[in-house]
Short mmCIF file of C-alpha atoms in Angstrom, two decimals:
data_model
loop_
_atom_site.label_atom_id
_atom_site.label_comp_id
_atom_site.label_asym_id
_atom_site.label_seq_id
_atom_site.Cartn_x
_atom_site.Cartn_y
_atom_site.Cartn_z
CA MET A 1 91.04 100.39 102.34
CA GLY A 2 94.20 99.90 104.38
CA LEU A 3 97.64 100.95 103.17
CA PRO A 4 100.74 98.81 103.80
CA SER A 5 102.97 100.15 106.51
CA HIS A 6 106.60 100.97 106.03
CA SER A 7 109.34 102.82 107.75
CA PRO A 8 109.40 106.53 107.02
CA SER A 9 111.49 107.78 104.16
CA PRO A 10 114.27 110.25 104.90
CA HIS A 11 113.05 112.34 101.99
CA PRO A 12 110.20 114.82 102.42
CA PRO A 13 106.87 113.72 100.97
CA SER A 14 106.03 114.69 97.41
CA LEU A 15 102.76 115.75 95.89
CA LEU A 16 101.58 112.29 94.92
CA SER A 17 99.31 110.26 97.18
CA ASN A 18 100.21 107.05 99.00
CA SER A 19 100.08 104.11 96.61
CA ILE A 20 97.86 105.82 94.05
CA LYS A 21 97.01 105.02 90.51
CA SER A 22 94.26 105.86 88.09
CA ASN A 23 91.25 103.71 87.40
CA ASN A 24 92.68 102.75 84.03
CA SER A 25 96.40 103.13 84.72
CA ASP A 26 99.22 101.02 83.38
CA SER A 27 101.63 100.14 86.15
CA SER A 28 104.52 100.99 83.83
CA LEU A 29 103.80 104.65 84.36
CA LEU A 30 103.68 104.55 88.15
CA PRO A 31 106.70 106.39 89.63
CA MET A 32 108.87 103.97 91.56
CA PRO A 33 111.03 104.80 94.58
CA SER A 34 114.58 105.66 93.67
CA THR A 35 117.72 104.36 95.24
CA ARG A 36 118.19 107.75 96.78
CA ASP A 37 114.80 107.47 98.48
CA ASN A 38 116.16 104.66 100.71
CA ILE A 39 112.67 103.30 101.35
CA SER A 40 112.77 100.22 103.56
CA ASP A 41 109.67 98.67 102.04
CA SER A 42 110.26 98.63 98.28
CA ASN A 43 106.69 97.47 97.67
CA THR A 44 105.28 100.85 98.67
CA ILE A 45 105.41 104.23 97.01
CA ASP A 46 105.93 106.90 99.61
CA HIS A 47 104.06 109.94 98.40
CA LYS A 48 101.65 112.40 99.87
CA LEU A 49 98.88 114.21 98.07
CA SER A 50 98.88 117.96 98.50
CA PRO A 51 95.54 119.28 99.82
CA SER A 52 95.28 121.44 96.72
CA HIS A 53 95.36 118.34 94.51
CA SER A 54 92.13 116.56 95.45
CA VAL A 55 91.75 112.95 94.42
CA ASP A 56 88.54 113.76 92.59
CA LYS A 57 90.22 116.35 90.39
CA ILE A 58 92.56 113.91 88.70
CA GLY A 59 90.43 110.80 88.87
CA LEU A 60 92.66 108.84 91.26
CA GLU A 61 91.75 106.44 94.02
CA HIS A 62 93.65 104.85 96.94
CA VAL A 63 94.33 101.17 96.26
CA ASP A 64 96.50 98.38 97.60
CA MET A 65 99.17 97.26 95.17
CA SER A 66 98.51 93.81 93.72
CA ASP A 67 101.11 91.08 93.99
CA ARG A 68 101.96 91.56 90.33
CA GLU A 69 102.44 95.29 90.78
CA LYS A 70 104.65 94.67 93.81
CA HIS A 71 106.76 92.32 91.73
CA ASN A 72 107.04 94.89 88.95
CA ALA A 73 108.05 97.59 91.40
CA ALA A 74 110.74 95.45 92.93
CA ASP A 75 112.01 93.85 89.72
CA PRO A 76 113.30 96.22 87.01
CA SER A 77 113.51 93.34 84.59
CA SER A 78 109.72 93.12 84.51
CA GLY A 79 109.64 96.06 82.12
CA HIS A 80 107.05 97.91 84.19
CA GLY A 81 108.01 99.70 87.37
CA GLY A 82 111.68 99.03 86.75
CA GLU A 83 111.50 101.10 83.59
CA LEU A 84 110.92 104.23 85.65
CA ALA A 85 112.68 103.25 88.81
CA SER A 86 115.67 105.37 89.64
CA GLY A 87 118.98 103.71 90.18
CA GLY A 88 120.38 104.23 86.71
CA PRO A 89 123.45 106.34 85.98
CA VAL A 90 123.49 109.85 87.45
CA ASP A 91 125.68 112.90 86.89
CA ARG A 92 128.01 114.44 89.47
CA PHE A 93 125.07 116.29 91.09
CA GLY A 94 122.78 113.24 91.32
CA GLY A 95 120.65 114.09 88.28
CA GLU A 96 119.38 111.12 86.27
CA LEU A 97 121.07 110.67 82.90
CA ILE A 98 118.69 108.16 81.29
CA ARG A 99 114.95 108.58 80.75
CA SER A 100 112.51 105.72 80.28
CA ASP A 101 110.51 105.37 77.07
CA ALA A 102 107.38 106.51 78.91
CA GLU A 103 109.17 109.63 80.12
CA LYS A 104 110.49 110.38 76.63
CA ARG A 105 106.94 110.18 75.27
CA LEU A 106 105.75 112.51 78.01
CA VAL A 107 108.48 115.06 77.27
CA ARG A 108 107.64 115.02 73.56
CA LYS A 109 103.99 115.64 74.39
CA LEU A 110 104.88 118.48 76.76
CA ASP A 111 107.16 120.07 74.19
CA THR A 112 104.53 119.84 71.47
CA ARG A 113 101.74 121.29 73.60
CA ILE A 114 103.54 123.85 75.76
CA MET A 115 106.43 125.35 73.83
CA PRO A 116 104.73 126.67 70.64
CA ILE A 117 101.95 128.57 72.41
CA ILE A 118 104.10 129.92 75.22
CA TRP A 119 106.70 130.99 72.66
CA ALA A 120 104.06 132.80 70.60
CA LEU A 121 102.72 134.61 73.68
CA TYR A 122 106.15 135.83 74.70
CA PHE A 123 106.99 136.82 71.12
CA TRP A 124 103.99 139.17 70.96
CA ASN A 125 104.59 140.28 74.54
CA TYR A 126 107.92 141.66 73.44
CA VAL A 127 106.75 142.97 70.07
CA ASP A 128 104.03 144.98 71.84
CA ARG A 129 106.47 146.26 74.44
CA ASN A 130 109.12 147.34 71.94
CA GLY A 131 106.76 148.88 69.42
CA ILE A 132 107.66 152.27 70.83
CA ALA A 133 111.30 151.87 69.70
CA GLN A 134 110.16 151.33 66.10
CA ALA A 135 107.53 154.08 66.34
CA ARG A 136 110.24 156.58 67.18
CA LEU A 137 111.57 156.21 63.64
CA ASN A 138 108.12 157.03 62.21
CA GLY A 139 107.69 160.39 63.89
CA LEU A 140 106.25 159.37 67.27
CA GLU A 141 108.10 162.10 69.14
CA LYS A 142 107.02 164.81 66.72
CA SER A 143 103.39 163.65 66.53
CA LEU A 144 103.04 163.51 70.33
CA HIS A 145 105.11 166.67 70.88
CA LEU A 146 107.65 164.89 73.10
CA GLN A 147 110.55 166.99 74.30
CA GLY A 148 113.86 166.37 76.04
CA ASN A 149 113.97 162.98 77.72
CA GLN A 150 110.19 162.41 77.68
CA PHE A 151 110.60 159.51 75.23
CA ASN A 152 113.13 157.86 77.60
CA ILE A 153 110.68 158.33 80.49
CA CYS A 154 107.93 156.58 78.52
CA VAL A 155 110.29 153.70 77.77
CA SER A 156 111.35 153.30 81.41
CA ILE A 157 107.92 153.74 83.03
CA LEU A 158 106.76 150.45 81.52
CA PHE A 159 109.25 148.61 83.70
CA VAL A 160 107.99 150.35 86.82
CA GLY A 161 104.57 148.86 86.18
CA TYR A 162 106.19 145.62 85.05
CA THR A 163 107.85 145.01 88.43
CA ILE A 164 104.86 145.75 90.67
CA PHE A 165 102.70 142.69 90.12
CA GLN A 166 105.22 139.91 89.44
CA VAL A 167 105.49 138.50 92.96
CA PRO A 168 101.71 138.54 93.69
CA SER A 169 101.02 137.05 90.26
CA ASN A 170 103.32 134.07 90.72
CA MET A 171 102.10 133.55 94.28
CA ILE A 172 98.52 133.41 93.01
CA MET A 173 99.51 130.88 90.34
CA SER A 174 101.22 128.65 92.94
CA THR A 175 98.15 128.45 95.21
CA HIS A 176 96.18 126.21 92.80
CA LYS A 177 93.18 128.49 93.37
CA VAL A 178 93.37 129.74 89.80
CA ARG A 179 94.29 127.80 86.69
CA PRO A 180 97.59 129.12 85.25
CA SER A 181 96.23 128.67 81.72
CA VAL A 182 93.28 130.97 82.45
CA TRP A 183 95.31 133.45 84.49
CA MET A 184 98.02 133.98 81.87
CA SER A 185 95.65 133.99 78.88
CA CYS A 186 93.31 136.57 80.40
CA TRP A 187 96.19 138.90 81.20
CA ALA A 188 97.42 138.47 77.63
CA MET A 189 94.03 139.60 76.33
CA ILE A 190 94.13 142.65 78.61
CA TRP A 191 97.61 143.71 77.54
CA ALA A 192 96.63 143.22 73.86
CA ILE A 193 93.83 145.76 74.32
CA ASN A 194 96.18 148.05 76.21
CA SER A 195 98.78 147.83 73.45
CA ALA A 196 96.27 148.73 70.76
CA CYS A 197 95.18 151.71 72.85
CA THR A 198 98.70 153.15 72.51
CA ALA A 199 97.53 154.34 69.08
CA LEU A 200 95.10 156.71 70.89
CA ALA A 201 97.83 158.58 72.82
CA LYS A 202 97.95 162.24 71.80
CA ASP A 203 100.66 163.64 74.05
CA PHE A 204 103.25 162.79 76.69
CA LYS A 205 100.66 162.24 79.44
CA GLY A 206 98.63 159.82 77.35
CA LEU A 207 101.69 157.84 76.29
CA PHE A 208 103.00 157.79 79.87
CA VAL A 209 99.75 156.32 81.24
CA VAL A 210 99.30 153.70 78.54
CA ARG A 211 102.93 152.55 78.86
CA PHE A 212 102.64 152.27 82.64
CA MET A 213 99.47 150.18 82.31
CA LEU A 214 101.08 148.06 79.60
CA GLY A 215 103.84 147.16 82.06
CA ILE A 216 101.32 146.07 84.70
CA THR A 217 99.29 143.96 82.29
CA GLU A 218 102.32 142.33 80.64
CA CYS A 219 104.15 141.43 83.85
CA PRO A 220 102.37 138.14 84.73
CA LEU A 221 103.47 136.40 81.52
CA TYR A 222 107.24 135.93 81.64
CA PRO A 223 107.77 135.00 85.31
CA GLY A 224 104.60 132.92 85.08
CA ALA A 225 105.88 131.16 81.96
CA ILE A 226 109.22 130.35 83.59
CA TYR A 227 107.41 129.04 86.66
CA LEU A 228 105.12 126.93 84.48
CA LEU A 229 108.09 125.41 82.65
CA SER A 230 109.83 124.70 85.97
CA LEU A 231 106.81 122.62 87.05
CA PHE A 232 107.20 120.23 84.12
CA TYR A 233 110.92 120.16 83.24
CA PRO A 234 113.74 119.01 85.58
CA ARG A 235 117.15 120.65 85.81
CA ARG A 236 118.75 118.99 82.79
CA GLU A 237 115.82 119.95 80.54
CA LEU A 238 114.80 123.35 81.84
CA ALA A 239 117.60 125.59 80.56
CA ALA A 240 117.00 124.50 76.97
CA ARG A 241 113.27 125.24 77.25
CA ILE A 242 113.89 128.63 78.83
CA GLY A 243 116.39 129.28 76.05
CA ILE A 244 113.76 128.46 73.45
CA LEU A 245 111.26 130.66 75.26
CA TYR A 246 113.72 133.53 75.53
CA SER A 247 114.49 133.22 71.83
CA ALA A 248 110.98 134.60 71.32
CA ASN A 249 112.21 137.83 72.89
CA ILE A 250 115.22 137.88 70.59
CA VAL A 251 113.31 136.93 67.44
CA ALA A 252 110.67 139.53 68.33
CA THR A 253 113.32 142.21 68.49
CA ALA A 254 114.83 140.94 65.24
CA THR A 255 111.55 140.91 63.32
CA ALA A 256 109.94 143.93 64.97
CA GLY A 257 111.88 146.13 62.59
CA LEU A 258 110.62 144.15 59.59
CA ILE A 259 107.02 144.34 60.83
CA ALA A 260 107.40 148.06 61.44
CA ALA A 261 109.07 148.69 58.07
CA ALA A 262 106.25 146.92 56.22
CA THR A 263 103.61 148.78 58.24
CA PHE A 264 105.19 152.21 57.81
CA SER A 265 105.72 151.77 54.07
CA THR A 266 102.17 150.60 53.35
CA LEU A 267 99.88 152.20 55.95
CA ASP A 268 101.47 155.50 56.91
CA HIS A 269 98.84 158.29 56.63
CA LYS A 270 96.17 155.76 55.59
CA HIS A 271 92.65 156.48 56.92
CA GLY A 272 93.95 159.43 58.88
CA LEU A 273 96.43 157.45 60.99
CA ARG A 274 100.21 157.48 61.11
CA GLY A 275 102.14 154.29 60.47
CA PHE A 276 103.13 153.90 64.13
CA GLN A 277 99.45 154.05 65.14
CA TRP A 278 98.62 151.24 62.72
CA LEU A 279 101.57 149.32 64.15
CA PHE A 280 100.15 149.40 67.69
CA ILE A 281 96.68 148.40 66.47
CA ILE A 282 97.91 145.47 64.38
CA GLU A 283 100.11 144.16 67.18
CA GLY A 284 97.28 144.36 69.68
CA VAL A 285 94.81 142.51 67.46
CA VAL A 286 97.22 139.66 66.71
CA THR A 287 98.15 139.32 70.40
CA PHE A 288 94.47 139.05 71.37
CA ALA A 289 93.96 136.20 68.88
CA ILE A 290 97.00 134.32 70.27
CA ALA A 291 95.70 134.80 73.83
CA ILE A 292 92.40 133.09 72.92
CA LEU A 293 94.30 130.07 71.61
CA ALA A 294 96.44 129.99 74.76
CA LEU A 295 93.33 129.65 76.90
CA PHE A 296 92.85 126.14 75.49
CA LEU A 297 96.48 125.07 74.98
CA LEU A 298 98.42 126.16 78.07
CA PRO A 299 98.89 123.60 80.87
CA ASP A 300 98.06 124.02 84.52
CA HIS A 301 99.92 122.02 87.20
CA PRO A 302 101.30 118.52 86.52
CA LEU A 303 98.50 116.79 88.42
CA THR A 304 95.70 118.97 87.03
CA THR A 305 96.55 119.51 83.35
CA ARG A 306 93.51 118.34 81.45
CA TRP A 307 95.26 117.20 78.27
CA LEU A 308 97.52 114.79 80.19
CA THR A 309 96.23 111.31 80.97
CA PRO A 310 96.05 110.30 84.65
CA ASP A 311 99.20 108.18 84.24
CA GLU A 312 101.06 111.04 82.57
CA ARG A 313 100.09 113.38 85.40
CA LEU A 314 101.60 111.01 87.94
CA LEU A 315 104.77 110.61 85.92
CA ALA A 316 105.07 114.38 85.31
CA GLN A 317 104.97 115.05 89.06
CA ALA A 318 107.17 112.10 90.03
CA ARG A 319 110.07 113.07 87.78
CA MET A 320 110.06 116.59 89.20
CA ASP A 321 110.08 115.27 92.77
CA ARG A 322 113.07 113.05 91.99
CA ASP A 323 115.05 116.04 90.68
CA THR A 324 114.44 118.58 93.47
CA VAL A 325 117.27 119.34 95.90
CA GLY A 326 115.91 119.33 99.46
CA LEU A 327 112.30 118.60 98.47
CA GLU A 328 109.92 119.81 101.17
CA PRO A 329 106.16 119.57 101.72
CA SER A 330 104.21 122.63 100.60
CA LYS A 331 102.88 124.95 103.32
CA GLY A 332 101.18 127.61 101.24
CA ALA A 333 102.11 130.61 99.11
CA VAL A 334 102.95 132.96 101.99
CA HIS A 335 105.26 130.40 103.57
CA GLY A 336 106.88 129.86 100.17
CA LEU A 337 107.51 133.59 99.88
CA LYS A 338 109.15 133.59 103.32
CA GLN A 339 111.29 130.61 102.35
CA ALA A 340 112.50 132.46 99.26
CA ILE A 341 113.21 135.71 101.10
CA TYR A 342 115.25 133.95 103.80
CA ASP A 343 117.31 131.96 101.29
CA ARG A 344 120.48 134.04 100.94
CA LYS A 345 121.45 132.29 97.72
CA LEU A 346 118.41 133.85 96.07
CA TRP A 347 119.79 137.34 96.59
CA LEU A 348 123.06 136.54 94.87
CA LEU A 349 121.07 135.09 91.98
CA THR A 350 118.95 138.25 91.97
CA LEU A 351 122.05 140.45 91.78
CA MET A 352 123.43 138.31 88.97
CA GLN A 353 120.25 138.54 86.89
CA THR A 354 119.85 142.26 87.63
CA LEU A 355 123.35 143.00 86.33
CA HIS A 356 122.76 140.72 83.35
CA LEU A 357 119.52 142.44 82.30
CA ALA A 358 121.10 145.83 82.90
CA SER A 359 123.70 144.86 80.29
CA CYS A 360 120.78 144.17 77.92
CA GLY A 361 119.52 147.75 78.27
CA PHE A 362 120.50 148.42 74.65
CA ASN A 363 117.38 146.49 73.61
CA SER A 364 114.99 149.45 73.48
CA PHE A 365 117.62 151.59 71.77
CA PHE A 366 118.98 149.16 69.23
CA PRO A 367 117.51 151.05 66.25
CA THR A 368 118.99 154.25 67.69
CA VAL A 369 122.41 152.62 68.07
CA LEU A 370 122.24 151.31 64.51
CA SER A 371 121.22 154.72 63.19
CA ALA A 372 124.86 155.72 63.73
CA LEU A 373 125.63 153.65 60.63
CA LYS A 374 123.90 156.40 58.60
CA PHE A 375 121.46 154.25 56.63
CA ASN A 376 117.86 155.27 55.93
CA THR A 377 115.03 154.27 58.25
CA THR A 378 113.99 151.11 56.39
CA ILE A 379 117.55 149.77 56.12
CA THR A 380 118.21 150.59 59.78
CA LEU A 381 115.15 148.59 60.83
CA VAL A 382 116.12 145.65 58.62
CA LEU A 383 119.69 145.63 59.97
CA GLN A 384 118.34 144.71 63.42
CA THR A 385 117.38 141.26 62.21
CA PRO A 386 120.70 139.40 61.64
CA PRO A 387 122.29 140.15 65.06
CA TYR A 388 119.17 139.16 66.94
CA LEU A 389 118.47 135.99 64.95
CA THR A 390 122.06 134.90 65.49
CA ALA A 391 121.78 135.69 69.19
CA GLY A 392 118.56 133.71 69.44
CA PHE A 393 120.16 130.66 67.83
CA VAL A 394 123.21 130.80 70.10
CA ALA A 395 121.00 131.28 73.19
CA VAL A 396 119.10 128.07 72.40
CA VAL A 397 122.36 126.18 71.79
CA PHE A 398 123.77 127.44 75.09
CA GLY A 399 120.59 126.36 76.89
CA ILE A 400 120.80 122.88 75.37
CA THR A 401 124.49 122.35 76.16
CA SER A 402 124.07 123.77 79.67
CA GLY A 403 121.27 121.29 80.33
CA LYS A 404 123.03 118.27 78.81
CA LEU A 405 126.22 118.98 80.76
CA ASN A 406 124.34 120.23 83.85
CA GLU A 407 126.83 123.12 83.84
CA ARG A 408 126.24 126.84 84.32
CA THR A 409 129.28 128.84 85.44
CA TRP A 410 131.45 128.39 82.36
CA HIS A 411 128.51 128.99 80.02
CA ILE A 412 127.79 132.32 81.73
CA THR A 413 131.50 133.19 81.68
CA ALA A 414 131.79 132.60 77.94
CA SER A 415 128.67 134.61 77.15
CA MET A 416 129.65 137.58 79.32
CA ILE A 417 133.19 137.76 77.90
CA THR A 418 131.71 137.79 74.39
CA ALA A 419 129.36 140.64 75.39
CA ILE A 420 132.17 142.66 76.97
CA ILE A 421 134.25 142.43 73.78
CA GLY A 422 131.26 143.67 71.77
CA PHE A 423 130.61 146.62 74.09
CA VAL A 424 134.27 147.64 74.04
CA ILE A 425 134.41 147.59 70.22
CA SER A 426 131.23 149.67 70.09
CA CYS A 427 132.84 152.23 72.39
CA THR A 428 135.92 152.63 70.25
CA THR A 429 134.76 152.95 66.64
CA LEU A 430 132.07 154.32 64.35
CA GLN A 431 133.26 152.48 61.27
CA VAL A 432 130.39 150.54 59.76
CA ALA A 433 131.87 147.01 59.63
CA PRO A 434 133.41 146.76 63.13
CA ARG A 435 130.50 148.59 64.79
CA TYR A 436 127.93 146.31 63.16
CA PHE A 437 130.06 143.30 64.11
CA SER A 438 130.08 144.55 67.71
CA CYS A 439 126.27 144.46 67.65
CA PHE A 440 126.46 140.74 66.90
CA LEU A 441 128.89 140.16 69.75
CA PHE A 442 127.09 142.02 72.51
CA ALA A 443 123.67 140.70 71.44
CA ILE A 444 124.94 137.10 71.38
CA GLY A 445 126.82 137.41 74.66
CA SER A 446 124.12 139.24 76.59
CA TYR A 447 121.21 137.05 75.58
CA SER A 448 122.94 133.67 75.85
CA ALA A 449 123.12 133.79 79.65
CA ASN A 450 119.47 134.50 80.42
CA SER A 451 118.02 130.99 80.29
CA ILE A 452 120.98 129.59 82.23
CA ILE A 453 120.61 132.08 85.09
CA LEU A 454 116.84 131.56 85.41
CA GLY A 455 117.28 127.80 85.25
CA TRP A 456 119.84 128.17 88.03
CA VAL A 457 117.23 129.97 90.15
CA THR A 458 114.72 127.11 89.92
CA ALA A 459 117.42 124.46 90.49
CA THR A 460 118.71 126.23 93.60
CA CYS A 461 115.51 127.64 95.15
CA GLY A 462 112.89 125.06 94.15
CA GLN A 463 112.37 123.11 97.38
CA THR A 464 108.60 123.73 97.10
CA GLN A 465 106.46 124.93 94.21
CA GLU A 466 105.51 128.03 96.18
CA LYS A 467 109.13 128.90 96.99
CA LYS A 468 110.08 128.36 93.37
CA ALA A 469 107.28 130.65 92.17
CA ALA A 470 108.22 133.36 94.67
CA ALA A 471 111.95 133.08 93.90
CA LEU A 472 111.42 133.44 90.15
CA SER A 473 109.15 136.45 90.55
CA ILE A 474 111.54 138.15 93.01
CA VAL A 475 114.46 137.68 90.63
CA ASN A 476 112.45 138.96 87.68
CA MET A 477 111.03 141.88 89.65
CA PHE A 478 114.39 143.26 90.70
CA ALA A 479 116.13 142.39 87.45
CA ASN A 480 113.53 144.04 85.24
CA ALA A 481 113.63 147.13 87.44
CA SER A 482 117.00 147.76 85.79
CA PHE A 483 115.14 148.70 82.61
CA ALA A 484 113.61 151.61 84.51
CA TYR A 485 116.99 153.37 84.74
CA THR A 486 119.08 152.02 81.85
CA PRO A 487 117.18 154.14 79.25
CA PHE A 488 118.76 157.20 80.83
CA LEU A 489 122.18 155.88 79.82
CA TYR A 490 121.23 156.70 76.21
CA PRO A 491 120.65 160.48 76.04
CA LYS A 492 120.61 161.89 72.51
CA SER A 493 123.58 164.04 73.40
CA ASP A 494 125.71 160.89 73.80
CA GLY A 495 125.07 159.72 70.24
CA PRO A 496 126.28 158.25 68.04
CA LYS A 497 128.81 156.30 70.18
CA TYR A 498 126.78 156.21 73.40
CA LEU A 499 130.03 155.83 75.29
CA MET A 500 128.43 156.03 78.76
CA ALA A 501 125.89 153.30 77.95
CA MET A 502 128.32 150.88 76.34
CA SER A 503 130.87 151.32 79.14
CA ALA A 504 128.17 150.68 81.73
CA ASN A 505 126.97 147.62 79.83
CA ALA A 506 130.49 146.18 79.86
CA ALA A 507 130.70 146.77 83.62
CA PHE A 508 127.30 145.11 84.16
CA ALA A 509 128.43 142.06 82.15
CA PHE A 510 131.62 141.77 84.20
CA GLY A 511 129.59 141.96 87.42
CA THR A 512 127.38 139.12 86.16
CA LEU A 513 130.47 136.99 85.59
CA VAL A 514 131.77 137.67 89.10
CA CYS A 515 128.40 136.72 90.65
CA ALA A 516 128.38 133.43 88.74
CA TRP A 517 131.75 132.41 90.12
CA GLY A 518 130.79 133.58 93.61
CA LEU A 519 127.68 131.38 93.52
CA LYS A 520 129.70 128.43 92.27
CA VAL A 521 132.05 128.68 95.26
CA TRP A 522 129.05 128.98 97.58
CA LEU A 523 127.30 125.92 96.15
CA GLN A 524 130.50 123.89 96.27
CA ALA A 525 130.59 124.59 100.01
CA GLU A 526 126.91 123.58 100.31
CA ASN A 527 127.61 120.32 98.48
CA ARG A 528 130.49 119.53 100.83
CA ARG A 529 128.10 120.01 103.73
CA ILE A 530 125.53 117.69 102.11
CA ARG A 531 128.18 114.99 101.55
CA ALA A 532 129.41 115.40 105.12
CA SER A 533 125.91 114.54 106.35
CA GLY A 534 126.65 110.94 105.40
CA ASP A 535 123.64 110.48 103.10
CA ALA A 536 125.13 109.69 99.70
CA SER A 537 121.64 109.47 98.18
CA LYS A 538 120.92 113.18 98.44
CA LEU A 539 120.92 115.42 95.39
CA LEU A 540 123.61 118.08 95.13
CA TYR A 541 123.35 121.68 93.95
CA ALA A 542 124.35 122.06 90.30
CA PHE A 543 126.68 124.80 89.12
#
């Protein structure tokens, strides 16, 4: 069946096929060309189906548009194509400010299906990872005969394993040869088993091996989850969703102490096991159950997610294409990796996130830092909760406001200044009230920036899905490597102030702030170059 001819669009082709719709589609959900697309024939949708998205997979067929459909596409007042056609108000970077009713329904469906399960997975990912920090207060070091800095080594070795597989994992997910829902769920099951096996460690060697393997098995989840979110949520929506996802990390740290306190007080020395051994077993079993649910609830790619209707798949892909700066056709995972490596902006973003996560190095030692307040073990564990819950709430708020305003630099500046103040107070006093208050400040400040920085990565380096996947995994790989050395900033001999660690954290936070402003200046120059090209329809980089 012939397709109508038209002059080529100045924009690169997207993932949708030429003039496609589902067998039962409603033309109101077909993505219409935007004003920025500058398509000479407004009766045609200029899209190209990626080879990895076969027509058979999503139940689509090539058809000629009927006269009525052409009218709807050209006439917004028809209430069909015009509802989704671009051309409405945009922000200073070209991002669309108003969503159609169909798009709002799609976003609600995505939020309902994706966010709860991905949040639960990341929550238990972090609970399992940080169980060792709680176990230390239940005699882990004594039971396993750890000496000197062997505990610190076991904390840091996880992040060595954690960094190894991130780039290959995201590249595999971007190829469409495996379903992301299956890939991430299966790895979650494996790390759940690995986490439970921590209870079997009898000495330093056993703990070292199981922690290293835990890092390898946990590493596909977080960069994969960010990549998955970036496939479904455009720039103005993504930071809020990453903020919600990252709140799982914060809430996990906040409640891990409560879980541990309940386990230690009720199961310690029961059935011949210490409380910390029961803790690892319980966490592993619960994680495995969540992973089974994820197998059926997680999405895949916009055009292949089974619980989206054919029309919703088209709309999900179209709205991402409209919001991508410099959209390019996909050329495979290896090419996407090369694109990411050769994009110099990625390396400044990598430095920014590395410094930011380095400032969060207190995470695995938060109970140790709080022990300086001289409360008993149970109270110390419980005291972790308020700072982290507050930080989680603020992180979500920051993600929402950053997305609504499409602004990043000032949000990062505010969060890093707050963290620096908290670290400085912690360096200068051991009095209970100000030191505990400092824990609120540096937790809030450090964690608030994470979703904004990662959202900035996808907005800046997302020209293809493969490049986006590679960029996110590269940033996470280098940034999480910081957790391999930050534990050594907390030797026991530095307690209770941990002056070296808190001073370093303040310096890391300041470096993050400097990188944010450096990137803003860089992107302003890039936007001037885009405007100078004479094409006012092009999207601009957001900062």
